[in-house]
């Protein structure tokens, strides 16, 4: 299977932004330009980003905002609580985040270097539906993470 990339978004940015604003409001938090830039950067990135990598990216693109790492951590956990972003653990090194509103895909995660490969296999998807049906289980969502070592890390 060749490497696939899942770059399409299942929601328009404006709609996502509105969702984010009402999430903040519900939690009694202020909507700030720093928080908006966090959302926007996640929306525009096809990578799975650690909070630190996201911080670096924002510092590079919008240094004048002086977005602190603590703001990034807080905003990411808010976004994750409401499924607007999802996180992938890659062992002791931490977590990487991606936008929730991407076409469905599964992940292979290297515990050596944290590299993440996205894939979608129709057979696996179908099997999961059959298994759920057998148990009378209604699937709402699923995520599959395969952990191991990438080619580079095996040497
Ligand atoms: Zn690796
Ligand atoms: Zn992904």
XYZ file of C-alpha atoms and ligand atoms in Angstrom:
157
model
C 0.000 0.000 0.000
C 1.328 3.403 -0.850
C 1.341 6.329 1.504
C -1.902 8.244 1.388
C -2.519 11.716 2.579
C -5.740 12.978 4.009
C -5.724 16.633 3.233
C -9.371 17.417 2.671
C -11.392 19.103 5.371
C -14.927 18.066 6.179
C -15.799 21.528 7.471
C -15.243 25.068 6.201
C -12.888 27.157 8.298
C -15.560 29.785 9.019
C -17.897 27.145 10.444
C -15.116 25.678 12.552
C -14.257 29.115 13.867
C -17.861 29.722 14.898
C -17.887 26.378 16.687
C -14.681 27.348 18.478
C -16.067 30.717 19.535
C -19.165 29.164 21.066
C -17.028 26.527 22.795
C -14.953 29.247 24.445
C -18.037 31.192 25.394
C -19.618 28.129 26.964
C -16.507 27.691 29.087
C -16.319 31.338 30.037
C -13.079 31.849 28.136
C -12.160 34.774 25.985
C -11.779 34.538 22.251
C -8.341 35.932 21.485
C -6.282 36.320 18.334
C -3.725 33.876 19.804
C -6.400 31.226 20.147
C -7.705 31.890 16.680
C -4.226 31.480 15.223
C -3.879 28.122 16.996
C -7.085 26.909 15.353
C -6.146 28.350 11.985
C -2.691 26.783 12.041
C -4.138 23.363 12.868
C -6.686 23.806 10.101
C -4.041 24.626 7.548
C -1.563 21.950 8.555
C -1.517 18.431 7.155
C 0.942 17.308 9.802
C 0.353 15.792 13.191
C 1.856 18.391 15.484
C 3.185 18.261 19.017
C 2.260 21.320 21.109
C 5.917 22.345 20.861
C 5.978 22.050 17.072
C 2.745 24.005 16.852
C 4.258 26.646 19.112
C 7.353 26.928 16.905
C 5.261 27.192 13.769
C 3.139 29.980 15.227
C 6.185 31.800 16.570
C 7.690 31.715 13.116
C 4.553 32.838 11.287
C 3.152 35.315 13.791
C 5.986 36.309 16.166
C 4.244 39.566 17.082
C 1.487 37.637 18.858
C 3.915 36.166 21.417
C 1.697 33.124 21.857
C 2.796 31.260 24.965
C 3.168 27.498 25.150
C 0.719 27.426 28.088
C -1.966 28.974 25.867
C -1.280 26.297 23.303
C -1.614 23.478 25.837
C -4.832 24.927 27.249
C -6.373 25.585 23.865
C -5.486 22.127 22.582
C -7.132 20.407 25.522
C -10.273 22.515 25.096
C -10.380 21.616 21.426
C -9.791 17.971 22.199
C -12.561 17.847 24.804
C -15.047 18.797 22.136
C -13.521 16.547 19.457
C -12.477 19.468 17.292
C -8.959 18.076 17.388
C -7.757 14.580 18.097
C -4.530 13.544 19.709
C -2.258 10.592 19.129
C 0.105 9.401 21.831
C 3.475 8.249 20.679
C 4.928 6.944 23.926
C 6.897 8.835 26.513
C 7.641 11.669 24.083
C 4.090 12.925 24.216
C 1.172 13.622 21.945
C 0.597 14.925 18.460
C -2.549 16.729 17.438
C -4.511 17.004 14.240
C -7.766 18.546 13.163
C -10.747 16.310 13.879
C -12.571 17.346 10.738
C -10.490 15.422 8.216
C -11.580 12.472 6.135
C -11.461 9.302 8.180
C -8.115 7.564 8.346
C -6.095 5.341 10.653
C -2.532 5.662 11.905
C 0.760 3.840 12.188
C 2.861 5.446 14.895
C 6.595 4.981 15.339
C 7.495 4.803 19.021
C 11.135 5.441 18.093
C 10.907 8.804 16.362
C 7.222 9.677 16.605
C 6.712 9.547 12.856
C 3.067 9.031 11.879
C 1.775 7.391 8.717
C -1.853 7.764 7.761
C -3.714 5.066 5.883
C -7.163 3.881 4.960
C -7.893 0.270 4.136
C -11.351 -0.581 2.828
C -11.102 -4.186 4.023
C -10.364 -3.112 7.582
C -13.160 -0.572 7.508
C -15.613 -3.203 6.249
C -14.483 -5.817 8.758
C -15.072 -3.401 11.609
C -18.616 -2.777 10.454
C -19.281 -6.508 10.182
C -17.869 -7.157 13.640
C -19.950 -4.378 15.146
C -23.078 -5.654 13.370
C -22.463 -9.135 14.773
C -22.571 -7.688 18.273
C -25.511 -5.417 17.510
C -23.199 -2.520 18.171
C -23.779 0.832 16.513
C -20.486 2.458 15.538
C -20.309 6.210 15.898
C -16.620 6.579 15.377
C -13.462 4.580 15.583
C -9.779 5.157 15.651
C -7.039 2.689 15.061
C -3.474 3.241 16.062
C -0.789 0.729 15.173
C 2.367 1.139 17.216
C 5.819 -0.005 16.218
C 9.017 1.067 14.536
C 9.248 2.770 11.173
C 11.760 1.630 8.552
C 14.408 4.118 9.684
C 14.113 3.201 13.347
C 14.509 -0.519 12.717
C 18.158 -0.129 11.672
Zn 10.791 5.951 13.486
Zn -3.966 11.643 10.964
